[in-house]
Amino acid sequence: MSSSGNGSGGTKKLAFPHLGFVGGLLFAIRKAGKVTPVEPPEYLKCPITQELFGDPVILSQTGYTYDRPAIERWLRQKTPPTDPSTNVELYTTETVPNWALRDAANEWCTANGAKPLQDPESAKRQLAGGINARDRRAPGGG
């Protein structure tokens, strides 16, 4: 992209010689209208996929958090199973939902205009005595 004076009081003209005037104008309009999506912070990204957590779970033996589909795929492919971050051989592949990280990801989504995370069926909050008070429906809500 080059700019050159057109002789009218210091006003500069954008030149895109390979696009022609109309093509250059359309290119500039499209480029100005593009909004770069905001990248989530590193602590909200899965170490395996490098994408925003969708269903964060803690690998119980090591305490590291991964996205559920990513860690399940990783564990299916490894014999014996290992932790992706430490390469430690696992004696258990149990996972626990990471609700704090899910809440943080939802806050980030809300603040940045992204769609909030959906609670997957496999990760509903439950206590030994039943449904968590936070997840109860309003009386009469069925």
mmCIF file of N, CA and C in Angstrom:
data_model
loop_
_atom_site.group_PDB
_atom_site.id
_atom_site.type_symbol
_atom_site.label_atom_id
_atom_site.label_comp_id
_atom_site.label_asym_id
_atom_site.label_seq_id
_atom_site.Cartn_x
_atom_site.Cartn_y
_atom_site.Cartn_z
ATOM 1 N N MET A 1 0.851 -1.161 0.000
ATOM 2 C CA MET A 1 0.000 0.000 0.000
ATOM 3 C C MET A 1 0.891 1.216 0.000
ATOM 4 N N SER A 2 0.638 2.157 -0.859
ATOM 5 C CA SER A 2 1.423 3.375 -0.888
ATOM 6 C C SER A 2 0.471 4.544 -0.870
ATOM 7 N N SER A 3 0.988 5.668 -0.435
ATOM 8 C CA SER A 3 0.164 6.868 -0.443
ATOM 9 C C SER A 3 0.941 7.958 -1.149
ATOM 10 N N SER A 4 0.233 8.755 -1.836
ATOM 11 C CA SER A 4 0.889 9.833 -2.550
ATOM 12 C C SER A 4 0.007 11.062 -2.490
ATOM 13 N N GLY A 5 0.651 12.220 -2.465
ATOM 14 C CA GLY A 5 -0.113 13.461 -2.434
ATOM 15 C C GLY A 5 -0.804 13.677 -3.763
ATOM 16 N N ASN A 6 -1.995 14.198 -3.706
ATOM 17 C CA ASN A 6 -2.699 14.447 -4.957
ATOM 18 C C ASN A 6 -2.711 15.935 -5.283
ATOM 19 N N GLY A 7 -1.913 16.716 -4.543
ATOM 20 C CA GLY A 7 -1.781 18.127 -4.844
ATOM 21 C C GLY A 7 -2.900 18.973 -4.279
ATOM 22 N N SER A 8 -3.784 18.418 -3.437
ATOM 23 C CA SER A 8 -4.881 19.222 -2.902
ATOM 24 C C SER A 8 -4.687 19.468 -1.414
ATOM 25 N N GLY A 9 -3.705 20.286 -1.081
ATOM 26 C CA GLY A 9 -3.508 20.726 0.290
ATOM 27 C C GLY A 9 -3.072 19.632 1.244
ATOM 28 N N GLY A 10 -2.229 18.727 0.837
ATOM 29 C CA GLY A 10 -1.680 17.720 1.734
ATOM 30 C C GLY A 10 -2.578 16.515 1.944
ATOM 31 N N THR A 11 -3.710 16.452 1.277
ATOM 32 C CA THR A 11 -4.566 15.274 1.388
ATOM 33 C C THR A 11 -3.882 14.114 0.691
ATOM 34 N N LYS A 12 -3.892 12.946 1.347
ATOM 35 C CA LYS A 12 -3.226 11.791 0.761
ATOM 36 C C LYS A 12 -4.251 10.866 0.131
ATOM 37 N N LYS A 13 -3.830 10.232 -0.919
ATOM 38 C CA LYS A 13 -4.700 9.300 -1.647
ATOM 39 C C LYS A 13 -4.105 7.904 -1.515
ATOM 40 N N LEU A 14 -4.933 6.938 -1.108
ATOM 41 C CA LEU A 14 -4.470 5.563 -1.029
ATOM 42 C C LEU A 14 -4.434 4.984 -2.423
ATOM 43 N N ALA A 15 -3.374 4.273 -2.721
ATOM 44 C CA ALA A 15 -3.256 3.691 -4.052
ATOM 45 C C ALA A 15 -3.063 2.189 -3.947
ATOM 46 N N PHE A 16 -3.894 1.457 -4.627
ATOM 47 C CA PHE A 16 -3.779 0.018 -4.762
ATOM 48 C C PHE A 16 -3.756 -0.256 -6.263
ATOM 49 N N PRO A 17 -2.597 -0.050 -6.902
ATOM 50 C CA PRO A 17 -2.550 -0.116 -8.357
ATOM 51 C C PRO A 17 -3.007 -1.452 -8.925
ATOM 52 N N HIS A 18 -2.805 -2.542 -8.205
ATOM 53 C CA HIS A 18 -3.188 -3.851 -8.728
ATOM 54 C C HIS A 18 -4.687 -4.104 -8.601
ATOM 55 N N LEU A 19 -5.409 -3.278 -7.839
ATOM 56 C CA LEU A 19 -6.840 -3.477 -7.653
ATOM 57 C C LEU A 19 -7.693 -2.477 -8.427
ATOM 58 N N GLY A 20 -7.110 -1.397 -8.862
ATOM 59 C CA GLY A 20 -7.895 -0.346 -9.496
ATOM 60 C C GLY A 20 -8.586 0.476 -8.417
ATOM 61 N N PHE A 21 -9.193 1.574 -8.809
ATOM 62 C CA PHE A 21 -9.795 2.475 -7.838
ATOM 63 C C PHE A 21 -10.928 1.812 -7.056
ATOM 64 N N VAL A 22 -11.887 1.217 -7.726
ATOM 65 C CA VAL A 22 -13.052 0.616 -7.057
ATOM 66 C C VAL A 22 -12.626 -0.567 -6.203
ATOM 67 N N GLY A 23 -11.742 -1.417 -6.749
ATOM 68 C CA GLY A 23 -11.250 -2.565 -5.988
ATOM 69 C C GLY A 23 -10.506 -2.133 -4.744
ATOM 70 N N GLY A 24 -9.694 -1.095 -4.864
ATOM 71 C CA GLY A 24 -8.953 -0.579 -3.718
ATOM 72 C C GLY A 24 -9.875 -0.002 -2.669
ATOM 73 N N LEU A 25 -10.914 0.696 -3.115
ATOM 74 C CA LEU A 25 -11.891 1.268 -2.191
ATOM 75 C C LEU A 25 -12.625 0.155 -1.439
ATOM 76 N N LEU A 26 -13.054 -0.864 -2.158
ATOM 77 C CA LEU A 26 -13.743 -1.993 -1.516
ATOM 78 C C LEU A 26 -12.818 -2.714 -0.542
ATOM 79 N N PHE A 27 -11.555 -2.889 -0.928
ATOM 80 C CA PHE A 27 -10.578 -3.529 -0.051
ATOM 81 C C PHE A 27 -10.427 -2.730 1.239
ATOM 82 N N ALA A 28 -10.293 -1.422 1.133
ATOM 83 C CA ALA A 28 -10.121 -0.567 2.317
ATOM 84 C C ALA A 28 -11.353 -0.605 3.213
ATOM 85 N N ILE A 29 -12.550 -0.618 2.618
ATOM 86 C CA ILE A 29 -13.788 -0.663 3.402
ATOM 87 C C ILE A 29 -13.888 -1.995 4.142
ATOM 88 N N ARG A 30 -13.604 -3.090 3.460
ATOM 89 C CA ARG A 30 -13.670 -4.411 4.106
ATOM 90 C C ARG A 30 -12.660 -4.520 5.238
ATOM 91 N N LYS A 31 -11.449 -4.024 4.984
ATOM 92 C CA LYS A 31 -10.392 -4.113 5.992
ATOM 93 C C LYS A 31 -10.753 -3.276 7.220
ATOM 94 N N ALA A 32 -11.338 -2.109 7.011
ATOM 95 C CA ALA A 32 -11.717 -1.236 8.132
ATOM 96 C C ALA A 32 -12.856 -1.839 8.934
ATOM 97 N N GLY A 33 -13.735 -2.608 8.304
ATOM 98 C CA GLY A 33 -14.887 -3.173 8.981
ATOM 99 C C GLY A 33 -14.601 -4.456 9.731
ATOM 100 N N LYS A 34 -13.434 -5.051 9.522
ATOM 101 C CA LYS A 34 -13.124 -6.317 10.185
ATOM 102 C C LYS A 34 -12.727 -6.061 11.629
ATOM 103 N N VAL A 35 -13.345 -6.834 12.507
ATOM 104 C CA VAL A 35 -13.011 -6.761 13.916
ATOM 105 C C VAL A 35 -12.258 -8.033 14.266
ATOM 106 N N THR A 36 -11.064 -7.862 14.789
ATOM 107 C CA THR A 36 -10.267 -9.012 15.179
ATOM 108 C C THR A 36 -10.869 -9.614 16.440
ATOM 109 N N PRO A 37 -11.198 -10.914 16.425
ATOM 110 C CA PRO A 37 -11.763 -11.517 17.628
ATOM 111 C C PRO A 37 -10.764 -11.477 18.777
ATOM 112 N N VAL A 38 -11.291 -11.265 19.972
ATOM 113 C CA VAL A 38 -10.450 -11.200 21.155
ATOM 114 C C VAL A 38 -10.053 -12.619 21.545
ATOM 115 N N GLU A 39 -8.774 -12.830 21.753
ATOM 116 C CA GLU A 39 -8.274 -14.143 22.173
ATOM 117 C C GLU A 39 -8.471 -14.299 23.672
ATOM 118 N N PRO A 40 -8.936 -15.462 24.115
ATOM 119 C CA PRO A 40 -9.055 -15.678 25.558
ATOM 120 C C PRO A 40 -7.670 -15.755 26.190
ATOM 121 N N PRO A 41 -7.572 -15.405 27.471
ATOM 122 C CA PRO A 41 -6.272 -15.502 28.149
ATOM 123 C C PRO A 41 -5.805 -16.963 28.218
ATOM 124 N N GLU A 42 -4.518 -17.160 28.373
ATOM 125 C CA GLU A 42 -3.937 -18.505 28.366
ATOM 126 C C GLU A 42 -4.561 -19.416 29.423
ATOM 127 N N TYR A 43 -4.882 -18.877 30.600
ATOM 128 C CA TYR A 43 -5.423 -19.730 31.665
ATOM 129 C C TYR A 43 -6.831 -20.233 31.355
ATOM 130 N N LEU A 44 -7.481 -19.689 30.323
ATOM 131 C CA LEU A 44 -8.798 -20.168 29.916
ATOM 132 C C LEU A 44 -8.726 -21.072 28.684
ATOM 133 N N LYS A 45 -7.505 -21.439 28.282
ATOM 134 C CA LYS A 45 -7.312 -22.310 27.122
ATOM 135 C C LYS A 45 -6.848 -23.691 27.570
ATOM 136 N N CYS A 46 -7.358 -24.710 26.907
ATOM 137 C CA CYS A 46 -6.939 -26.085 27.173
ATOM 138 C C CYS A 46 -5.490 -26.266 26.715
ATOM 139 N N PRO A 47 -4.636 -26.882 27.542
ATOM 140 C CA PRO A 47 -3.247 -27.107 27.119
ATOM 141 C C PRO A 47 -3.117 -28.030 25.911
ATOM 142 N N ILE A 48 -4.109 -28.863 25.659
ATOM 143 C CA ILE A 48 -4.045 -29.786 24.522
ATOM 144 C C ILE A 48 -4.487 -29.099 23.238
ATOM 145 N N THR A 49 -5.642 -28.438 23.261
ATOM 146 C CA THR A 49 -6.206 -27.851 22.043
ATOM 147 C C THR A 49 -5.810 -26.396 21.819
ATOM 148 N N GLN A 50 -5.374 -25.725 22.865
ATOM 149 C CA GLN A 50 -5.064 -24.289 22.821
ATOM 150 C C GLN A 50 -6.282 -23.459 22.447
ATOM 151 N N GLU A 51 -7.480 -23.939 22.793
ATOM 152 C CA GLU A 51 -8.734 -23.225 22.563
ATOM 153 C C GLU A 51 -9.435 -23.004 23.889
ATOM 154 N N LEU A 52 -10.380 -22.078 23.902
ATOM 155 C CA LEU A 52 -11.160 -21.792 25.102
ATOM 156 C C LEU A 52 -11.794 -23.078 25.617
ATOM 157 N N PHE A 53 -11.720 -23.291 26.929
ATOM 158 C CA PHE A 53 -12.337 -24.476 27.525
ATOM 159 C C PHE A 53 -13.822 -24.498 27.205
ATOM 160 N N GLY A 54 -14.335 -25.662 26.848
ATOM 161 C CA GLY A 54 -15.760 -25.851 26.636
ATOM 162 C C GLY A 54 -16.370 -26.623 27.796
ATOM 163 N N ASP A 55 -15.610 -27.576 28.330
ATOM 164 C CA ASP A 55 -16.031 -28.415 29.448
ATOM 165 C C ASP A 55 -14.781 -28.760 30.256
ATOM 166 N N PRO A 56 -14.291 -27.811 31.076
ATOM 167 C CA PRO A 56 -13.044 -28.058 31.801
ATOM 168 C C PRO A 56 -13.208 -29.114 32.896
ATOM 169 N N VAL A 57 -12.272 -30.074 32.903
ATOM 170 C CA VAL A 57 -12.253 -31.113 33.934
ATOM 171 C C VAL A 57 -10.841 -31.230 34.498
ATOM 172 N N ILE A 58 -10.773 -31.613 35.768
ATOM 173 C CA ILE A 58 -9.491 -31.809 36.433
ATOM 174 C C ILE A 58 -9.147 -33.292 36.375
ATOM 175 N N LEU A 59 -7.950 -33.607 35.929
ATOM 176 C CA LEU A 59 -7.462 -34.977 35.962
ATOM 177 C C LEU A 59 -7.084 -35.249 37.416
ATOM 178 N N SER A 60 -7.815 -36.135 38.074
ATOM 179 C CA SER A 60 -7.738 -36.256 39.530
ATOM 180 C C SER A 60 -6.356 -36.623 40.059
ATOM 181 N N GLN A 61 -5.586 -37.414 39.358
ATOM 182 C CA GLN A 61 -4.272 -37.820 39.867
ATOM 183 C C GLN A 61 -3.276 -36.665 39.876
ATOM 184 N N THR A 62 -3.298 -35.830 38.849
ATOM 185 C CA THR A 62 -2.278 -34.784 38.738
ATOM 186 C C THR A 62 -2.778 -33.393 39.086
ATOM 187 N N GLY A 63 -4.089 -33.175 39.004
ATOM 188 C CA GLY A 63 -4.639 -31.862 39.317
ATOM 189 C C GLY A 63 -4.624 -30.893 38.152
ATOM 190 N N TYR A 64 -4.168 -31.322 36.980
ATOM 191 C CA TYR A 64 -4.168 -30.448 35.808
ATOM 192 C C TYR A 64 -5.548 -30.436 35.166
ATOM 193 N N THR A 65 -5.916 -29.288 34.580
ATOM 194 C CA THR A 65 -7.222 -29.138 33.945
ATOM 195 C C THR A 65 -7.096 -29.203 32.431
ATOM 196 N N TYR A 66 -8.042 -29.918 31.825
ATOM 197 C CA TYR A 66 -8.106 -30.072 30.375
ATOM 198 C C TYR A 66 -9.558 -29.972 29.944
ATOM 199 N N ASP A 67 -9.788 -29.778 28.655
ATOM 200 C CA ASP A 67 -11.139 -29.822 28.115
ATOM 201 C C ASP A 67 -11.544 -31.298 28.035
ATOM 202 N N ARG A 68 -12.759 -31.633 28.481
ATOM 203 C CA ARG A 68 -13.175 -33.037 28.573
ATOM 204 C C ARG A 68 -12.970 -33.822 27.269
ATOM 205 N N PRO A 69 -13.468 -33.337 26.118
ATOM 206 C CA PRO A 69 -13.268 -34.134 24.893
ATOM 207 C C PRO A 69 -11.789 -34.334 24.549
ATOM 208 N N ALA A 70 -10.963 -33.326 24.821
ATOM 209 C CA ALA A 70 -9.536 -33.415 24.481
ATOM 210 C C ALA A 70 -8.826 -34.439 25.366
ATOM 211 N N ILE A 71 -9.090 -34.423 26.666
ATOM 212 C CA ILE A 71 -8.392 -35.367 27.555
ATOM 213 C C ILE A 71 -8.916 -36.789 27.344
ATOM 214 N N GLU A 72 -10.206 -36.928 27.060
ATOM 215 C CA GLU A 72 -10.729 -38.270 26.787
ATOM 216 C C GLU A 72 -10.090 -38.851 25.526
ATOM 217 N N ARG A 73 -9.949 -38.028 24.499
ATOM 218 C CA ARG A 73 -9.299 -38.474 23.259
ATOM 219 C C ARG A 73 -7.831 -38.834 23.544
ATOM 220 N N TRP A 74 -7.128 -37.995 24.307
ATOM 221 C CA TRP A 74 -5.723 -38.230 24.653
ATOM 222 C C TRP A 74 -5.564 -39.568 25.378
ATOM 223 N N LEU A 75 -6.422 -39.804 26.368
ATOM 224 C CA LEU A 75 -6.307 -41.017 27.174
ATOM 225 C C LEU A 75 -6.627 -42.280 26.371
ATOM 226 N N ARG A 76 -7.546 -42.176 25.405
ATOM 227 C CA ARG A 76 -7.856 -43.325 24.543
ATOM 228 C C ARG A 76 -6.666 -43.693 23.653
ATOM 229 N N GLN A 77 -5.877 -42.694 23.275
ATOM 230 C CA GLN A 77 -4.774 -42.914 22.337
ATOM 231 C C GLN A 77 -3.485 -43.363 23.017
ATOM 232 N N LYS A 78 -3.394 -43.227 24.329
ATOM 233 C CA LYS A 78 -2.143 -43.540 25.035
ATOM 234 C C LYS A 78 -2.269 -44.838 25.821
ATOM 235 N N THR A 79 -1.291 -45.741 25.628
ATOM 236 C CA THR A 79 -1.220 -46.962 26.418
ATOM 237 C C THR A 79 0.207 -47.117 26.907
ATOM 238 N N PRO A 80 0.463 -47.050 28.175
ATOM 239 C CA PRO A 80 -0.454 -46.729 29.264
ATOM 240 C C PRO A 80 -0.825 -45.251 29.230
ATOM 241 N N PRO A 81 -1.948 -44.899 29.892
ATOM 242 C CA PRO A 81 -2.368 -43.498 29.885
ATOM 243 C C PRO A 81 -1.363 -42.612 30.626
ATOM 244 N N THR A 82 -1.157 -41.414 30.064
ATOM 245 C CA THR A 82 -0.232 -40.453 30.682
ATOM 246 C C THR A 82 -0.896 -39.089 30.758
ATOM 247 N N ASP A 83 -0.365 -38.237 31.632
ATOM 248 C CA ASP A 83 -0.830 -36.857 31.715
ATOM 249 C C ASP A 83 -0.139 -36.065 30.610
ATOM 250 N N PRO A 84 -0.892 -35.312 29.799
ATOM 251 C CA PRO A 84 -0.267 -34.580 28.681
ATOM 252 C C PRO A 84 0.739 -33.512 29.127
ATOM 253 N N SER A 85 0.531 -32.913 30.290
ATOM 254 C CA SER A 85 1.423 -31.837 30.728
ATOM 255 C C SER A 85 2.708 -32.355 31.348
ATOM 256 N N THR A 86 2.632 -33.479 32.079
ATOM 257 C CA THR A 86 3.798 -33.963 32.813
ATOM 258 C C THR A 86 4.354 -35.269 32.282
ATOM 259 N N ASN A 87 3.596 -35.959 31.440
ATOM 260 C CA ASN A 87 3.945 -37.267 30.908
ATOM 261 C C ASN A 87 4.041 -38.339 32.005
ATOM 262 N N VAL A 88 3.425 -38.070 33.150
ATOM 263 C CA VAL A 88 3.383 -39.029 34.247
ATOM 264 C C VAL A 88 2.399 -40.134 33.878
ATOM 265 N N GLU A 89 2.797 -41.382 34.122
ATOM 266 C CA GLU A 89 1.896 -42.502 33.875
ATOM 267 C C GLU A 89 0.788 -42.474 34.924
ATOM 268 N N LEU A 90 -0.451 -42.632 34.472
ATOM 269 C CA LEU A 90 -1.605 -42.502 35.364
ATOM 270 C C LEU A 90 -2.088 -43.856 35.845
ATOM 271 N N TYR A 91 -2.387 -43.946 37.138
ATOM 272 C CA TYR A 91 -3.016 -45.152 37.668
ATOM 273 C C TYR A 91 -4.525 -44.978 37.735
ATOM 274 N N THR A 92 -5.006 -43.741 37.574
ATOM 275 C CA THR A 92 -6.438 -43.475 37.476
ATOM 276 C C THR A 92 -6.676 -42.410 36.422
ATOM 277 N N THR A 93 -7.738 -42.545 35.678
ATOM 278 C CA THR A 93 -8.075 -41.554 34.653
ATOM 279 C C THR A 93 -9.367 -40.821 35.018
ATOM 280 N N GLU A 94 -9.701 -40.833 36.296
ATOM 281 C CA GLU A 94 -10.899 -40.143 36.767
ATOM 282 C C GLU A 94 -10.757 -38.640 36.557
ATOM 283 N N THR A 95 -11.864 -38.009 36.170
ATOM 284 C CA THR A 95 -11.883 -36.557 36.019
ATOM 285 C C THR A 95 -13.010 -35.981 36.867
ATOM 286 N N VAL A 96 -12.838 -34.720 37.246
ATOM 287 C CA VAL A 96 -13.815 -34.003 38.051
ATOM 288 C C VAL A 96 -14.064 -32.667 37.365
ATOM 289 N N PRO A 97 -15.323 -32.239 37.226
ATOM 290 C CA PRO A 97 -15.581 -30.933 36.592
ATOM 291 C C PRO A 97 -14.873 -29.797 37.338
ATOM 292 N N ASN A 98 -14.298 -28.875 36.609
ATOM 293 C CA ASN A 98 -13.646 -27.709 37.199
ATOM 294 C C ASN A 98 -14.628 -26.535 37.103
ATOM 295 N N TRP A 99 -15.504 -26.425 38.097
ATOM 296 C CA TRP A 99 -16.565 -25.420 38.076
ATOM 297 C C TRP A 99 -16.020 -24.004 38.190
ATOM 298 N N ALA A 100 -14.945 -23.818 38.932
ATOM 299 C CA ALA A 100 -14.365 -22.476 39.073
ATOM 300 C C ALA A 100 -13.863 -21.964 37.724
ATOM 301 N N LEU A 101 -13.181 -22.825 36.983
ATOM 302 C CA LEU A 101 -12.674 -22.426 35.668
ATOM 303 C C LEU A 101 -13.815 -22.231 34.680
ATOM 304 N N ARG A 102 -14.863 -23.068 34.777
ATOM 305 C CA ARG A 102 -16.040 -22.905 33.924
ATOM 306 C C ARG A 102 -16.682 -21.541 34.186
ATOM 307 N N ASP A 103 -16.814 -21.169 35.461
ATOM 308 C CA ASP A 103 -17.390 -19.860 35.801
ATOM 309 C C ASP A 103 -16.522 -18.720 35.272
ATOM 310 N N ALA A 104 -15.192 -18.871 35.384
ATOM 311 C CA ALA A 104 -14.276 -17.839 34.871
ATOM 312 C C ALA A 104 -14.403 -17.721 33.351
ATOM 313 N N ALA A 105 -14.511 -18.848 32.661
ATOM 314 C CA ALA A 105 -14.672 -18.831 31.200
ATOM 315 C C ALA A 105 -15.997 -18.174 30.818
ATOM 316 N N ASN A 106 -17.053 -18.460 31.572
ATOM 317 C CA ASN A 106 -18.347 -17.829 31.296
ATOM 318 C C ASN A 106 -18.292 -16.321 31.533
ATOM 319 N N GLU A 107 -17.586 -15.888 32.573
ATOM 320 C CA GLU A 107 -17.421 -14.439 32.816
ATOM 321 C C GLU A 107 -16.687 -13.798 31.652
ATOM 322 N N TRP A 108 -15.631 -14.452 31.173
ATOM 323 C CA TRP A 108 -14.879 -13.910 30.041
ATOM 324 C C TRP A 108 -15.771 -13.840 28.810
ATOM 325 N N CYS A 109 -16.554 -14.896 28.558
ATOM 326 C CA CYS A 109 -17.453 -14.913 27.401
ATOM 327 C C CYS A 109 -18.454 -13.766 27.473
ATOM 328 N N THR A 110 -19.036 -13.560 28.637
ATOM 329 C CA THR A 110 -20.009 -12.485 28.825
ATOM 330 C C THR A 110 -19.361 -11.123 28.590
ATOM 331 N N ALA A 111 -18.171 -10.919 29.126
ATOM 332 C CA ALA A 111 -17.476 -9.634 28.998
ATOM 333 C C ALA A 111 -17.037 -9.357 27.563
ATOM 334 N N ASN A 112 -16.858 -10.407 26.761
ATOM 335 C CA ASN A 112 -16.351 -10.235 25.397
ATOM 336 C C ASN A 112 -17.370 -10.555 24.322
ATOM 337 N N GLY A 113 -18.637 -10.660 24.706
ATOM 338 C CA GLY A 113 -19.704 -10.857 23.733
ATOM 339 C C GLY A 113 -19.745 -12.238 23.113
ATOM 340 N N ALA A 114 -19.100 -13.212 23.741
ATOM 341 C CA ALA A 114 -19.131 -14.586 23.224
ATOM 342 C C ALA A 114 -20.272 -15.355 23.883
ATOM 343 N N LYS A 115 -20.666 -16.435 23.239
ATOM 344 C CA LYS A 115 -21.738 -17.274 23.758
ATOM 345 C C LYS A 115 -21.252 -18.011 25.005
ATOM 346 N N PRO A 116 -22.027 -17.987 26.104
ATOM 347 C CA PRO A 116 -21.595 -18.697 27.320
ATOM 348 C C PRO A 116 -21.539 -20.205 27.110
ATOM 349 N N LEU A 117 -20.741 -20.870 27.929
ATOM 350 C CA LEU A 117 -20.585 -22.316 27.833
ATOM 351 C C LEU A 117 -21.873 -23.013 28.264
ATOM 352 N N GLN A 118 -22.199 -24.082 27.591
ATOM 353 C CA GLN A 118 -23.353 -24.900 27.957
ATOM 354 C C GLN A 118 -22.890 -25.988 28.922
ATOM 355 N N ASP A 119 -23.719 -26.284 29.926
ATOM 356 C CA ASP A 119 -23.397 -27.383 30.828
ATOM 357 C C ASP A 119 -23.661 -28.695 30.115
ATOM 358 N N PRO A 120 -22.622 -29.484 29.843
ATOM 359 C CA PRO A 120 -22.850 -30.768 29.205
ATOM 360 C C PRO A 120 -23.568 -31.719 30.157
ATOM 361 N N GLU A 121 -24.293 -32.659 29.611
ATOM 362 C CA GLU A 121 -25.064 -33.606 30.419
ATOM 363 C C GLU A 121 -24.167 -34.379 31.377
ATOM 364 N N SER A 122 -22.937 -34.654 30.967
ATOM 365 C CA SER A 122 -22.024 -35.443 31.794
ATOM 366 C C SER A 122 -21.403 -34.635 32.933
ATOM 367 N N ALA A 123 -21.728 -33.353 33.019
ATOM 368 C CA ALA A 123 -21.080 -32.521 34.036
ATOM 369 C C ALA A 123 -22.070 -31.704 34.846
ATOM 370 N N LYS A 124 -23.230 -32.233 35.123
ATOM 371 C CA LYS A 124 -24.203 -31.509 35.937
ATOM 372 C C LYS A 124 -23.731 -31.486 37.385
ATOM 373 N N ARG A 125 -23.905 -30.337 38.038
ATOM 374 C CA ARG A 125 -23.520 -30.216 39.447
ATOM 375 C C ARG A 125 -24.447 -31.054 40.305
ATOM 376 N N GLN A 126 -23.862 -31.920 41.108
ATOM 377 C CA GLN A 126 -24.674 -32.690 42.039
ATOM 378 C C GLN A 126 -23.907 -32.925 43.322
ATOM 379 N N LEU A 127 -24.646 -32.977 44.408
ATOM 380 C CA LEU A 127 -24.099 -33.324 45.707
ATOM 381 C C LEU A 127 -24.624 -34.707 46.062
ATOM 382 N N ALA A 128 -24.053 -35.298 47.095
ATOM 383 C CA ALA A 128 -24.496 -36.630 47.502
ATOM 384 C C ALA A 128 -25.983 -36.632 47.827
ATOM 385 N N GLY A 129 -26.506 -35.524 48.378
ATOM 386 C CA GLY A 129 -27.900 -35.461 48.765
ATOM 387 C C GLY A 129 -28.827 -35.029 47.652
ATOM 388 N N GLY A 130 -28.328 -34.690 46.483
ATOM 389 C CA GLY A 130 -29.193 -34.272 45.388
ATOM 390 C C GLY A 130 -28.637 -33.079 44.651
ATOM 391 N N ILE A 131 -29.534 -32.286 44.090
ATOM 392 C CA ILE A 131 -29.144 -31.153 43.257
ATOM 393 C C ILE A 131 -28.594 -30.024 44.123
ATOM 394 N N ASN A 132 -27.562 -29.386 43.643
ATOM 395 C CA ASN A 132 -26.967 -28.240 44.301
ATOM 396 C C ASN A 132 -27.988 -27.106 44.329
ATOM 397 N N ALA A 133 -28.029 -26.354 45.412
ATOM 398 C CA ALA A 133 -28.990 -25.257 45.551
ATOM 399 C C ALA A 133 -28.851 -24.251 44.417
ATOM 400 N N ARG A 134 -27.643 -24.053 43.914
ATOM 401 C CA ARG A 134 -27.390 -23.097 42.839
ATOM 402 C C ARG A 134 -28.105 -23.503 41.548
ATOM 403 N N ASP A 135 -28.334 -24.796 41.378
ATOM 404 C CA ASP A 135 -28.935 -25.296 40.142
ATOM 405 C C ASP A 135 -30.434 -25.586 40.260
ATOM 406 N N ARG A 136 -30.999 -25.342 41.421
ATOM 407 C CA ARG A 136 -32.426 -25.636 41.603
ATOM 408 C C ARG A 136 -33.276 -24.696 40.760
ATOM 409 N N ARG A 137 -34.368 -25.233 40.269
ATOM 410 C CA ARG A 137 -35.306 -24.418 39.522
ATOM 411 C C ARG A 137 -36.199 -23.671 40.501
ATOM 412 N N ALA A 138 -36.750 -22.573 40.043
ATOM 413 C CA ALA A 138 -37.664 -21.798 40.879
ATOM 414 C C ALA A 138 -38.899 -22.648 41.171
ATOM 415 N N PRO A 139 -39.527 -22.460 42.359
ATOM 416 C CA PRO A 139 -40.720 -23.233 42.697
ATOM 417 C C PRO A 139 -41.774 -23.074 41.610
ATOM 418 N N GLY A 140 -42.375 -24.183 41.236
ATOM 419 C CA GLY A 140 -43.407 -24.175 40.214
ATOM 420 C C GLY A 140 -42.839 -24.159 38.804
ATOM 421 N N GLY A 141 -41.489 -24.196 38.681
ATOM 422 C CA GLY A 141 -40.857 -24.127 37.367
ATOM 423 C C GLY A 141 -40.787 -25.472 36.680
ATOM 424 N N GLY A 142 -41.247 -26.563 37.335
ATOM 425 C CA GLY A 142 -41.355 -27.867 36.703
ATOM 426 C C GLY A 142 -40.121 -28.539 36.508
#
